Coordinates of C-alpha atoms in Angstrom, one line a residue:
M1 CA -102.8 148.8 -75.9
S2 CA -101.6 146.1 -78.3
W3 CA -102.3 142.4 -77.6
L4 CA -98.6 141.9 -76.9
N5 CA -98.5 144.6 -74.3
K6 CA -101.6 143.1 -72.6
L7 CA -99.9 139.7 -72.6
Q8 CA -96.8 141.2 -71.0
K9 CA -98.7 143.2 -68.4
A10 CA -100.7 140.1 -67.4
A11 CA -97.5 138.0 -67.3
D12 CA -95.8 140.5 -64.9
K13 CA -98.4 139.5 -62.3
H14 CA -97.5 135.8 -62.5
I15 CA -93.7 135.7 -63.1
G16 CA -92.8 134.9 -59.5
S17 CA -91.4 131.4 -59.9
K18 CA -88.2 130.7 -61.7
S19 CA -89.4 127.1 -62.5
R20 CA -92.7 128.1 -64.1
P21 CA -94.6 125.4 -66.1
S22 CA -94.6 125.4 -69.8
P23 CA -97.6 126.9 -71.6
D24 CA -97.9 123.5 -73.3
T25 CA -99.7 121.8 -70.5
N26 CA -100.1 118.5 -72.5
A27 CA -96.3 118.0 -72.7
T28 CA -94.2 116.1 -70.3
P29 CA -91.3 118.3 -69.0
S30 CA -88.0 117.0 -70.3
A31 CA -84.4 118.4 -70.6
P32 CA -81.8 117.7 -73.3
P33 CA -78.8 115.7 -72.3
P34 CA -75.7 117.7 -71.2
V35 CA -73.5 118.5 -74.1
P36 CA -69.7 119.1 -73.8
Q37 CA -68.5 122.4 -75.2
R38 CA -66.0 122.8 -78.0
L39 CA -64.4 126.0 -76.7
V40 CA -65.0 128.4 -73.9
D41 CA -66.4 131.6 -75.5
D42 CA -63.9 134.3 -74.5
G43 CA -65.9 136.9 -76.4
K44 CA -62.9 138.0 -78.4
S45 CA -63.0 135.7 -81.4
E46 CA -65.6 135.8 -84.1
N47 CA -68.1 133.0 -84.3
T48 CA -67.1 130.7 -87.2
L49 CA -69.7 130.6 -90.0
L50 CA -69.3 128.5 -93.1
L51 CA -71.1 129.2 -96.3
Q52 CA -71.5 126.5 -99.0
G53 CA -70.8 128.7 -102.0
F54 CA -72.8 126.8 -104.6
E55 CA -75.9 124.6 -105.1
W56 CA -76.3 121.8 -107.7
H57 CA -77.7 124.0 -110.4
T58 CA -75.6 127.2 -109.9
P59 CA -75.1 128.8 -113.3
S60 CA -71.6 129.7 -114.4
Q61 CA -70.2 131.0 -117.7
P62 CA -66.4 130.5 -117.4
P63 CA -64.0 132.4 -119.7
P64 CA -63.8 131.1 -123.3
P65 CA -60.6 129.6 -124.6
H66 CA -57.6 131.9 -124.7
E67 CA -59.2 134.2 -122.1
T68 CA -58.6 134.3 -118.4
H69 CA -61.7 136.2 -117.0
S70 CA -65.4 136.3 -117.4
R71 CA -67.8 138.5 -115.5
N72 CA -70.4 135.7 -115.4
S73 CA -68.2 132.9 -114.1
H74 CA -69.0 131.7 -110.6
Y75 CA -65.6 132.6 -109.3
A76 CA -66.1 136.2 -110.5
R77 CA -69.6 136.3 -108.9
L78 CA -68.2 135.1 -105.5
N79 CA -65.4 137.7 -105.8
R80 CA -68.0 140.5 -106.1
I81 CA -70.2 139.4 -103.2
L82 CA -67.6 138.2 -100.7
P83 CA -67.3 141.6 -98.9
S84 CA -71.1 141.6 -98.2
L85 CA -70.9 138.0 -97.0
S86 CA -68.1 138.9 -94.6
Q87 CA -70.2 141.8 -93.2
I88 CA -73.0 139.5 -92.1
G89 CA -70.6 137.0 -90.4
V90 CA -69.3 134.6 -93.0
T91 CA -65.8 133.5 -91.9
R92 CA -65.3 130.5 -94.3
I93 CA -66.5 129.7 -97.7
W94 CA -66.7 126.2 -99.2
L95 CA -65.9 126.3 -102.9
P96 CA -67.2 123.7 -105.3
P97 CA -64.8 121.1 -106.7
G98 CA -62.5 123.3 -108.9
C99 CA -60.3 120.7 -110.5
K100 CA -60.6 119.9 -114.1
A101 CA -63.5 117.5 -114.6
N102 CA -65.0 115.4 -117.4
E103 CA -67.6 118.1 -118.3
P104 CA -66.0 121.5 -117.3
S105 CA -68.3 123.5 -119.5
G106 CA -71.4 121.2 -119.3
N107 CA -73.5 119.9 -116.4
G108 CA -70.6 118.4 -114.4
N109 CA -70.0 120.2 -111.1
G110 CA -66.5 118.8 -110.6
Y111 CA -67.2 115.6 -108.7
D112 CA -66.4 113.8 -112.0
C113 CA -62.7 114.7 -111.3
Y114 CA -60.1 114.2 -114.1
D115 CA -57.0 116.1 -113.1
L116 CA -56.3 117.4 -109.6
W117 CA -53.5 119.6 -110.7
D118 CA -55.6 121.5 -113.3
L119 CA -57.5 124.3 -111.6
G120 CA -58.5 126.0 -114.9
E121 CA -55.1 126.4 -116.3
F122 CA -54.6 123.8 -119.1
D123 CA -56.4 123.2 -122.3
Q124 CA -57.8 119.7 -121.8
K125 CA -61.2 118.0 -121.7
Y126 CA -62.4 120.6 -124.2
S127 CA -61.7 123.6 -122.1
R128 CA -59.1 125.6 -120.4
S129 CA -61.2 126.8 -117.5
T130 CA -63.3 124.6 -115.2
K131 CA -67.0 125.1 -115.0
W132 CA -66.5 127.5 -112.1
G133 CA -63.8 129.7 -113.7
S134 CA -60.1 130.0 -114.5
R135 CA -57.0 129.6 -112.4
E136 CA -56.6 133.4 -112.6
E137 CA -60.1 134.0 -111.3
L138 CA -59.6 131.6 -108.5
Q139 CA -56.4 133.5 -107.5
D140 CA -58.4 136.7 -107.5
L141 CA -61.0 135.2 -105.3
V142 CA -58.5 133.8 -102.8
Q143 CA -56.8 137.3 -102.6
T144 CA -60.2 138.9 -101.9
A145 CA -61.0 136.3 -99.3
R146 CA -57.7 137.0 -97.5
R147 CA -58.5 140.8 -97.5
E148 CA -61.9 140.0 -96.0
D149 CA -60.5 137.6 -93.5
V150 CA -62.5 134.8 -94.9
E151 CA -61.0 131.3 -95.2
V152 CA -61.3 129.3 -98.4
I153 CA -62.4 125.6 -98.0
W154 CA -61.7 123.5 -101.1
D155 CA -64.0 120.7 -102.1
T156 CA -61.7 117.7 -102.6
V157 CA -62.4 114.5 -104.5
L158 CA -59.8 111.9 -103.5
N159 CA -61.9 108.7 -104.0
H160 CA -62.2 108.4 -107.8
K161 CA -61.2 109.7 -111.2
T162 CA -63.1 109.7 -114.5
A163 CA -62.7 110.2 -118.2
G164 CA -59.4 108.5 -118.7
D165 CA -57.5 109.4 -121.9
S166 CA -57.2 105.8 -123.2
T167 CA -57.8 102.3 -122.1
D168 CA -55.6 99.9 -120.1
E169 CA -55.9 96.1 -119.8
T170 CA -56.2 94.7 -116.3
W171 CA -57.4 91.7 -114.4
A172 CA -60.8 92.1 -112.7
V173 CA -63.6 90.3 -111.2
E174 CA -67.3 91.4 -111.1
V175 CA -68.7 91.8 -107.6
D176 CA -72.2 91.9 -106.2
K177 CA -73.7 95.4 -106.0
E178 CA -75.3 94.7 -102.6
D179 CA -72.2 93.0 -101.1
R180 CA -69.0 94.1 -102.8
R181 CA -67.1 91.4 -101.0
V182 CA -68.9 88.7 -103.1
E183 CA -67.4 87.8 -106.5
I184 CA -70.0 86.8 -109.0
C185 CA -67.8 85.6 -111.9
A186 CA -64.5 84.1 -112.6
P187 CA -61.5 86.5 -113.0
R188 CA -60.9 87.8 -116.5
K189 CA -59.1 90.6 -118.2
I190 CA -61.1 93.7 -119.0
E191 CA -60.3 96.9 -120.9
A192 CA -61.0 100.0 -118.9
W193 CA -60.4 103.8 -119.3
L194 CA -57.6 103.9 -116.8
R195 CA -54.8 105.6 -118.6
Y196 CA -54.4 109.3 -117.7
D197 CA -51.7 111.2 -119.6
F198 CA -53.0 114.7 -119.1
P199 CA -52.2 116.1 -122.6
G200 CA -52.8 119.7 -121.5
R201 CA -50.2 119.5 -118.8
E202 CA -48.0 117.3 -120.9
R203 CA -47.6 120.1 -123.5
E204 CA -46.1 122.2 -120.7
G205 CA -43.7 119.5 -119.5
M206 CA -46.1 117.8 -117.1
K207 CA -46.2 120.9 -115.0
Y208 CA -46.6 120.4 -111.2
S209 CA -46.5 116.6 -111.3
Q210 CA -44.9 113.9 -113.5
M211 CA -47.2 111.1 -112.6
R212 CA -49.3 109.5 -115.3
W213 CA -52.0 107.2 -113.9
R214 CA -52.4 103.6 -115.1
A215 CA -54.5 100.6 -114.1
E216 CA -52.2 99.7 -111.3
H217 CA -53.2 102.9 -109.5
F218 CA -56.9 101.9 -109.3
N219 CA -58.7 99.0 -107.6
G220 CA -62.2 99.3 -109.1
T221 CA -64.1 100.6 -112.1
D222 CA -67.6 100.5 -113.7
W223 CA -67.1 99.9 -117.4
D224 CA -65.4 97.2 -119.5
Q225 CA -64.8 98.7 -122.9
R226 CA -64.1 95.3 -124.5
A227 CA -67.3 93.7 -123.3
Q228 CA -69.3 97.0 -123.5
K229 CA -70.7 96.2 -120.1
N230 CA -71.5 98.3 -117.0
A231 CA -70.8 96.6 -113.6
I232 CA -68.8 97.0 -110.5
Y233 CA -65.4 95.5 -111.3
K234 CA -62.9 94.9 -108.5
L235 CA -59.4 95.1 -110.0
I236 CA -57.1 92.3 -108.9
D237 CA -53.6 90.9 -109.4
D238 CA -53.0 88.1 -111.9
P239 CA -54.9 85.1 -110.4
A240 CA -51.9 82.9 -111.3
S241 CA -49.8 84.9 -108.8
F242 CA -52.5 85.3 -106.2
P243 CA -55.1 82.5 -106.4
K244 CA -58.2 83.1 -104.3
P245 CA -58.8 80.5 -101.5
G246 CA -61.5 78.1 -102.7
Q247 CA -61.4 79.6 -106.1
G248 CA -62.1 76.3 -107.8
Q249 CA -65.4 76.1 -106.0
Q250 CA -66.7 79.4 -107.4
Q251 CA -66.3 79.1 -111.1
Q252 CA -69.9 78.5 -112.0
S253 CA -72.6 81.2 -111.6
Q254 CA -74.9 79.0 -109.7
T255 CA -72.1 78.3 -107.1
N256 CA -71.5 82.1 -106.9
R257 CA -75.1 82.7 -106.1
F258 CA -74.8 80.1 -103.3
T259 CA -71.6 81.8 -102.1
K260 CA -73.4 85.1 -101.9
F261 CA -76.2 83.6 -99.8
A262 CA -73.8 81.8 -97.6
G263 CA -71.7 84.9 -97.1
K264 CA -74.7 86.8 -95.8
M265 CA -75.7 84.0 -93.5
M266 CA -72.4 83.0 -92.1
G267 CA -70.3 86.2 -92.3
A268 CA -67.8 87.8 -94.6
P269 CA -66.8 85.8 -97.7
Q270 CA -63.1 84.8 -98.0
S271 CA -61.0 87.7 -99.3
R272 CA -58.7 87.5 -102.2
P273 CA -55.0 88.1 -101.4
G274 CA -53.2 90.8 -103.2
K275 CA -54.8 93.8 -104.8
G276 CA -58.5 94.6 -103.9
W277 CA -60.7 96.8 -101.8
A278 CA -59.3 98.7 -98.9
E279 CA -60.5 97.0 -95.7
D280 CA -60.6 100.1 -93.5
V281 CA -63.7 101.7 -95.0
D282 CA -67.4 101.9 -94.1
D283 CA -68.9 98.4 -94.0
L284 CA -72.1 99.3 -95.8
H285 CA -72.6 96.8 -98.7
G286 CA -70.1 94.6 -96.9
N287 CA -67.3 96.9 -98.1
F288 CA -68.0 100.4 -99.3
D289 CA -64.6 101.2 -100.8
Y290 CA -66.2 101.5 -104.3
L291 CA -68.6 104.4 -105.0
M292 CA -68.4 105.3 -108.7
F293 CA -66.2 105.8 -111.7
S294 CA -62.7 104.5 -111.4
N295 CA -61.8 103.9 -107.8
I296 CA -58.4 105.1 -106.6
D297 CA -56.2 102.5 -104.8
H298 CA -54.9 104.4 -101.7
K299 CA -52.6 101.5 -100.8
H300 CA -50.4 102.1 -103.9
P301 CA -47.3 104.0 -102.8
E302 CA -47.2 106.3 -105.9
V303 CA -50.8 107.2 -105.3
R304 CA -50.2 108.1 -101.7
Q305 CA -47.2 110.2 -102.5
E306 CA -49.1 112.0 -105.3
L307 CA -52.0 112.9 -103.2
M308 CA -49.8 114.1 -100.4
N309 CA -47.8 116.3 -102.8
W310 CA -51.0 117.8 -104.2
A311 CA -52.4 118.7 -100.7
E312 CA -49.1 120.5 -99.9
W313 CA -49.2 122.3 -103.2
M314 CA -52.8 123.4 -102.7
I315 CA -52.0 125.1 -99.3
R316 CA -48.6 126.6 -100.3
D317 CA -49.3 127.6 -103.9
T318 CA -53.0 128.4 -104.1
G319 CA -53.5 129.8 -100.6
I320 CA -56.6 127.8 -99.7
N321 CA -57.1 127.3 -96.0
G322 CA -58.8 123.9 -95.7
F323 CA -60.5 121.0 -97.4
R324 CA -64.0 119.5 -97.6
L325 CA -63.3 115.8 -98.3
D326 CA -65.9 114.2 -100.5
A327 CA -67.2 110.7 -99.8
V328 CA -64.6 109.8 -97.2
Q329 CA -66.4 106.8 -95.9
H330 CA -65.4 105.2 -99.2
C331 CA -61.7 106.0 -98.7
S332 CA -59.1 104.2 -96.6
F333 CA -59.5 105.7 -93.1
N334 CA -55.8 105.3 -92.3
F335 CA -54.8 106.9 -95.6
I336 CA -57.1 109.9 -94.8
R337 CA -55.5 110.1 -91.4
E338 CA -52.0 110.2 -92.9
W339 CA -53.2 112.8 -95.5
V340 CA -54.8 115.0 -92.9
S341 CA -51.7 114.8 -90.8
R342 CA -49.7 116.1 -93.7
V343 CA -52.2 118.9 -94.3
Q344 CA -51.9 120.1 -90.7
Q345 CA -48.2 120.0 -90.7
V346 CA -48.0 122.2 -93.8
S347 CA -50.7 124.5 -92.5
Q348 CA -48.9 125.0 -89.2
V349 CA -45.7 125.9 -91.1
T350 CA -47.4 128.3 -93.5
R351 CA -50.1 129.8 -91.4
G352 CA -49.3 128.9 -87.8
K353 CA -52.6 127.1 -87.2
N354 CA -54.5 124.0 -88.3
A355 CA -56.5 123.9 -91.5
M356 CA -60.2 123.1 -91.3
V357 CA -60.8 119.6 -92.7
V358 CA -64.4 118.5 -93.0
G359 CA -65.2 114.9 -93.9
E360 CA -68.4 113.9 -95.7
V361 CA -69.6 110.7 -93.9
W362 CA -73.2 110.8 -95.1
T363 CA -75.2 108.6 -92.9
G364 CA -78.1 108.6 -90.4
E365 CA -76.0 106.6 -87.9
V366 CA -73.8 108.8 -85.8
R367 CA -71.7 105.7 -84.8
R368 CA -70.3 105.6 -88.4
I369 CA -69.3 109.3 -88.2
L370 CA -67.7 108.8 -84.8
K371 CA -65.7 105.8 -86.1
W372 CA -64.2 107.9 -88.9
L373 CA -63.4 110.8 -86.5
E374 CA -61.7 108.5 -84.0
V375 CA -59.4 107.1 -86.7
V376 CA -58.6 110.3 -88.5
G377 CA -58.1 112.6 -85.4
H378 CA -56.1 115.8 -86.1
D379 CA -59.1 118.0 -85.1
A380 CA -61.1 116.9 -88.2
F381 CA -64.7 117.8 -88.5
A382 CA -67.7 116.0 -90.0
Y383 CA -71.1 117.0 -91.2
D384 CA -73.9 116.3 -88.7
S385 CA -76.2 114.5 -91.2
P386 CA -78.1 112.8 -88.3
L387 CA -79.1 116.3 -87.1
L388 CA -80.3 117.2 -90.6
Y389 CA -82.4 114.0 -90.6
N390 CA -83.8 115.0 -87.2
F391 CA -84.9 118.3 -88.8
S392 CA -86.6 116.4 -91.6
R393 CA -88.3 113.9 -89.2
I394 CA -89.8 116.7 -87.1
S395 CA -90.8 118.6 -90.3
E396 CA -92.6 115.5 -91.6
D397 CA -94.3 115.1 -88.2
V398 CA -95.6 118.7 -88.4
R399 CA -96.7 118.3 -92.0
T400 CA -98.7 115.2 -91.3
G401 CA -100.1 116.4 -88.0
S402 CA -98.4 113.7 -86.0
V403 CA -98.6 113.8 -82.2
N404 CA -94.9 112.8 -82.2
A405 CA -93.7 116.2 -83.4
D406 CA -91.2 117.1 -80.6
L407 CA -88.6 119.8 -80.7
R408 CA -86.9 118.4 -77.7
T409 CA -85.7 115.5 -79.9
L410 CA -83.8 117.8 -82.3
T411 CA -80.3 116.6 -81.1
R412 CA -81.2 113.0 -80.4
D413 CA -78.5 110.6 -81.7
S414 CA -76.8 113.5 -83.5
L415 CA -73.1 114.5 -83.7
I416 CA -73.6 117.7 -81.7
E417 CA -75.0 115.5 -78.9
A418 CA -72.1 112.9 -79.1
R419 CA -69.1 115.1 -80.2
P420 CA -70.1 118.8 -80.7
Q421 CA -66.5 119.9 -81.1
S422 CA -66.3 118.0 -84.4
A423 CA -69.7 118.8 -85.9
V424 CA -70.5 121.0 -88.9
T425 CA -74.2 121.6 -88.7
I426 CA -76.4 122.0 -91.8
V427 CA -80.0 122.4 -92.8
T428 CA -79.7 121.6 -96.5
N429 CA -76.8 121.0 -99.0
H430 CA -76.4 120.2 -102.6
D431 CA -77.1 116.5 -102.1
T432 CA -80.3 116.9 -100.1
Q433 CA -82.0 119.6 -102.3
I434 CA -85.0 118.6 -104.4
G435 CA -84.0 116.4 -107.4
Q436 CA -80.9 114.9 -105.8
A437 CA -80.5 111.2 -104.9
S438 CA -80.3 112.1 -101.2
H439 CA -83.2 114.6 -101.3
T440 CA -84.4 115.1 -97.7
P441 CA -87.9 116.6 -97.4
M442 CA -88.4 119.7 -95.2
L443 CA -91.2 122.2 -94.8
P444 CA -89.9 125.6 -96.1
E445 CA -91.6 127.5 -93.3
L446 CA -89.7 125.5 -90.7
K447 CA -86.3 126.2 -92.1
V448 CA -86.1 129.4 -90.2
L449 CA -86.4 127.5 -86.9
F450 CA -83.7 125.1 -87.9
Y451 CA -81.3 127.8 -89.1
A452 CA -81.9 129.7 -85.9
F453 CA -81.0 126.5 -84.0
I454 CA -77.7 125.9 -85.7
L455 CA -76.7 129.6 -86.0
L456 CA -77.3 130.8 -82.5
R457 CA -76.3 127.9 -80.4
Q458 CA -72.8 127.2 -79.2
E459 CA -72.4 123.6 -80.5
G460 CA -70.9 122.9 -83.8
V461 CA -69.8 125.1 -86.8
P462 CA -73.0 126.1 -88.8
C463 CA -73.0 125.9 -92.6
V464 CA -75.4 128.0 -94.6
F465 CA -76.5 126.6 -98.0
W466 CA -76.2 128.7 -101.1
G467 CA -79.5 127.6 -102.3
D468 CA -81.2 128.7 -99.1
L469 CA -79.5 132.1 -99.1
Y470 CA -79.8 133.0 -102.8
G471 CA -82.4 130.5 -104.1
I472 CA -82.3 127.5 -106.5
R473 CA -81.8 128.5 -110.1
G474 CA -82.6 125.3 -112.0
G475 CA -83.5 121.7 -111.8
P476 CA -87.0 120.2 -111.2
S477 CA -87.9 122.7 -108.5
P478 CA -86.4 126.3 -108.8
S479 CA -87.1 128.2 -105.6
P480 CA -86.5 131.6 -104.0
P481 CA -84.4 132.1 -100.9
C482 CA -85.7 130.4 -97.9
C483 CA -86.9 131.8 -94.5
T484 CA -88.9 134.6 -96.3
I485 CA -91.6 136.6 -94.7
A486 CA -94.0 139.3 -96.1
T487 CA -93.3 142.9 -95.1
S488 CA -95.6 145.9 -94.8
N489 CA -93.9 147.4 -97.8
G490 CA -96.4 146.5 -100.4
G491 CA -96.2 142.8 -99.4
R492 CA -92.7 142.5 -100.6
K493 CA -90.9 139.5 -99.1
R494 CA -87.5 139.4 -97.4
S495 CA -85.4 136.5 -96.1
L496 CA -84.6 136.3 -92.4
L497 CA -81.5 134.2 -93.1
P498 CA -79.1 137.1 -93.4
D499 CA -80.6 138.5 -90.1
L500 CA -79.9 135.2 -88.4
M501 CA -76.3 135.1 -89.8
L502 CA -75.6 138.6 -88.5
A503 CA -77.3 137.8 -85.2
R504 CA -74.8 135.0 -84.8
K505 CA -71.9 137.4 -85.3
L506 CA -73.1 140.1 -83.0
F507 CA -75.1 138.4 -80.3
A508 CA -74.6 134.6 -80.0
H509 CA -71.9 134.7 -77.4
G510 CA -71.6 133.5 -73.8
A511 CA -72.9 130.7 -71.7
Q512 CA -76.0 128.8 -73.0
K513 CA -79.0 127.8 -71.0
D514 CA -81.8 125.6 -72.4
Y515 CA -85.5 125.7 -71.8
W516 CA -86.6 122.5 -73.4
D517 CA -89.7 121.9 -71.4
A518 CA -92.4 121.5 -74.1
M519 CA -92.8 119.4 -77.2
S520 CA -94.0 122.3 -79.4
C521 CA -92.0 125.2 -78.1
I522 CA -88.4 125.3 -76.9
G523 CA -86.0 128.2 -76.1
F524 CA -82.5 128.9 -75.1
T525 CA -80.4 131.9 -74.0
R526 CA -76.9 133.1 -74.6
A527 CA -75.7 135.1 -71.6
G528 CA -73.3 137.4 -73.6
S529 CA -69.7 138.2 -73.0
P530 CA -68.0 141.0 -71.0
Q531 CA -65.8 141.7 -74.0
R532 CA -69.0 142.3 -76.0
P533 CA -71.2 144.4 -73.8
N534 CA -74.3 144.2 -76.0
S535 CA -74.1 140.5 -76.8
G536 CA -76.4 137.9 -75.6
C537 CA -79.8 136.7 -76.9
A538 CA -82.9 134.8 -76.0
V539 CA -84.3 132.5 -78.7
I540 CA -87.8 131.0 -78.8
M541 CA -89.1 128.7 -81.5
S542 CA -92.5 127.0 -81.9
I543 CA -94.1 124.4 -84.1
G544 CA -97.4 124.2 -82.2
E545 CA -100.6 126.0 -81.7
P546 CA -100.6 129.3 -79.7
S547 CA -100.9 129.1 -76.0
D548 CA -103.5 131.9 -75.9
K549 CA -106.5 130.2 -77.6
N550 CA -108.5 133.5 -77.4
A551 CA -106.0 135.4 -79.6
K552 CA -107.2 136.7 -82.9
K553 CA -106.5 134.6 -86.0
N554 CA -103.7 136.9 -87.1
E555 CA -102.2 137.2 -83.6
K556 CA -101.4 133.6 -82.8
W557 CA -98.5 133.7 -80.4
T558 CA -96.6 131.2 -78.3
Q559 CA -94.9 132.2 -75.1
K560 CA -92.1 131.0 -72.8
G561 CA -90.5 132.3 -69.7
M562 CA -86.6 132.5 -69.7
E563 CA -84.1 134.1 -67.4
I564 CA -81.6 136.6 -68.9
G565 CA -80.4 140.2 -68.6
R566 CA -81.0 142.6 -65.8
P567 CA -84.3 143.6 -64.2
G568 CA -86.1 146.4 -66.0
E569 CA -84.2 145.9 -69.3
A570 CA -86.3 145.9 -72.5
W571 CA -85.5 143.2 -75.0
V572 CA -86.8 143.3 -78.6
D573 CA -87.2 140.7 -81.4
I574 CA -84.8 141.8 -84.1
L575 CA -86.5 139.6 -86.7
G576 CA -89.6 141.9 -86.6
E577 CA -89.9 145.1 -88.5
P578 CA -88.8 148.3 -86.8
G579 CA -91.7 149.9 -84.9
K580 CA -93.6 146.6 -84.8
R581 CA -91.1 144.4 -82.9
A582 CA -92.3 142.3 -80.0
E583 CA -90.9 143.6 -76.8
V584 CA -90.2 142.1 -73.4
V585 CA -89.3 143.8 -70.1
I586 CA -87.3 141.7 -67.8
G587 CA -88.9 141.3 -64.4
E588 CA -87.4 141.9 -60.9
D589 CA -86.6 138.2 -60.7
G590 CA -84.6 138.3 -63.9
W591 CA -87.2 136.5 -66.0
G592 CA -89.0 137.6 -69.1
L593 CA -91.9 136.2 -71.0
F594 CA -90.7 135.8 -74.6
T595 CA -93.0 135.2 -77.6
C596 CA -93.1 134.1 -81.2
K597 CA -95.8 133.1 -83.7
S598 CA -96.6 129.5 -84.4
R599 CA -94.1 127.8 -86.8
S600 CA -91.8 130.7 -86.3
V601 CA -88.9 131.9 -84.2
G602 CA -88.1 135.0 -82.1
V603 CA -84.6 136.3 -81.4
F604 CA -84.6 138.9 -78.6
V605 CA -81.7 141.2 -77.8
R606 CA -81.3 144.3 -75.6
R607 CA -83.3 147.1 -77.1
E608 CA -80.6 149.7 -76.3
A609 CA -77.9 147.8 -78.2
E610 CA -76.7 150.0 -81.0
E611 CA -76.4 146.9 -83.2
V612 CA -80.2 146.7 -83.3
A613 CA -80.1 149.4 -85.9
S614 CA -78.5 146.9 -88.3
F615 CA -81.7 144.9 -88.6
P616 CA -83.4 144.1 -90.9
V617 CA -80.2 143.4 -92.8
P618 CA -80.1 145.1 -96.3
F619 CA -79.0 142.1 -98.4
D620 CA -79.2 141.6 -102.1
T621 CA -80.1 138.0 -103.0
D622 CA -80.3 138.6 -106.7
V623 CA -76.6 138.0 -107.3
Y624 CA -77.2 136.6 -110.8
A625 CA -78.3 139.9 -112.2
Q626 CA -75.1 141.8 -111.2

């Protein structure tokens, strides 16, 4: 008799109470706060699952000039693998920024945006295609996505532009990098790369849009060509027309330094009338309107109209289904509200439902995300970055052996705790991967717990990261797919992430009940839905030592009692190999004793469910060799 069978048999003698204590006798019982649900699971609709379709170092070989297709472009790659992604539950794919950028064939990933209207169609910036592919390849991908019933989410850069075609003269004043409200020099004229003529589109009669951008359409930049100086420049009106209050007292640099100190001590410095930063932005650095490159002035009426027209064109002409908004805490909140409203109006007319709009408000403070969501409205979503930081915090506690490692704090001060209906949950993304400015450390062996948490619970829309599913191809730390385990087939490793994704599609339905009664081991159940007879699951995850101290070294297990299913039913862990899966028989009282190894997760479903045969998921992660 195996150790697990012995454990189950012994447990059957003791499962009498439905409020049994946790195996972790050193922990103080605690329960998570109640969380409002986004929707009632009717069992009919598919669980939404978003895939970030790239990582920072994703290779792509776009078509050469005068050609429209390349087998090795990233769009072509996505087109080939989209059917297999749909099969394991992906319902939405987040594409990288696909507008023409400063380095379409180099290292730029599209966040250095040049022309919103050029999706790989016009010969400008040294290339016809973008880094990711051509307009024709994008159209092929959108058509495939439509056939597979996968929605396309477009990564959108509305905050800045870069690589202007020529310089423009404008009034500006340098501001302090730590408090952008503080001016640190007298106003002067600078020469900045703020003229955008779009020669590629101009040769075709300014196709799609007649607007040419000039200095008047921006309110900040980072380079004065005349002085050959890098700084944060706030663009302003002619001081003769709009003098700053108290300007005569701030001409000298030593006075400016005093003003900076006084502003921090006594509140916000006096603002200059006329052109300047948007006021309705995040208040980090005093005013966080400016982020990088040439900052777009969303108060300018021509700018507002141009960006509205572009959003409508993207939905009507390209067929994309939603937007991921880059760096929205740096954009006018009220402009974004107006922009999203237009997007939803057009989406309702063209598709009969709202578009998915996800804002990147990257912060560890949930209050900042909530503020943005309250202003924008229109069913907008935001990334739950505080939840990701909780994952990292717990991971670091485990790595260092801290006694504070507590799985019950996973949702503390997160968006899924405060506003789950608006949360997009993530474990990693392109900004937090190793080598990036926002790199967030996380033990690789714990990612399987965190992915099980976001994929199998009812709160939020989970987003799987390309680098976790397919591996990281370049940069300082190339890595294989995450959540890998060794198999009995010659020690070959496989990733559990595709299994968790398919488990979300097939089993993660119905009412949720939490068993958060131990620091090192938590669990939850999904009751299933009448419309999906075989759905429902029991999930257990552990970061601690095994409860059975007498277990052999290679049989270290953690256990937790949970109530689910019907008496006498057998439930199996679908993450295990066929023939070696942990099995639990539900007792007469409706409880079972579920198990998982330390620093691992177990996902139990009914043994008789025909869908069990789909596991382990046959999934090819070597997409670059195809």
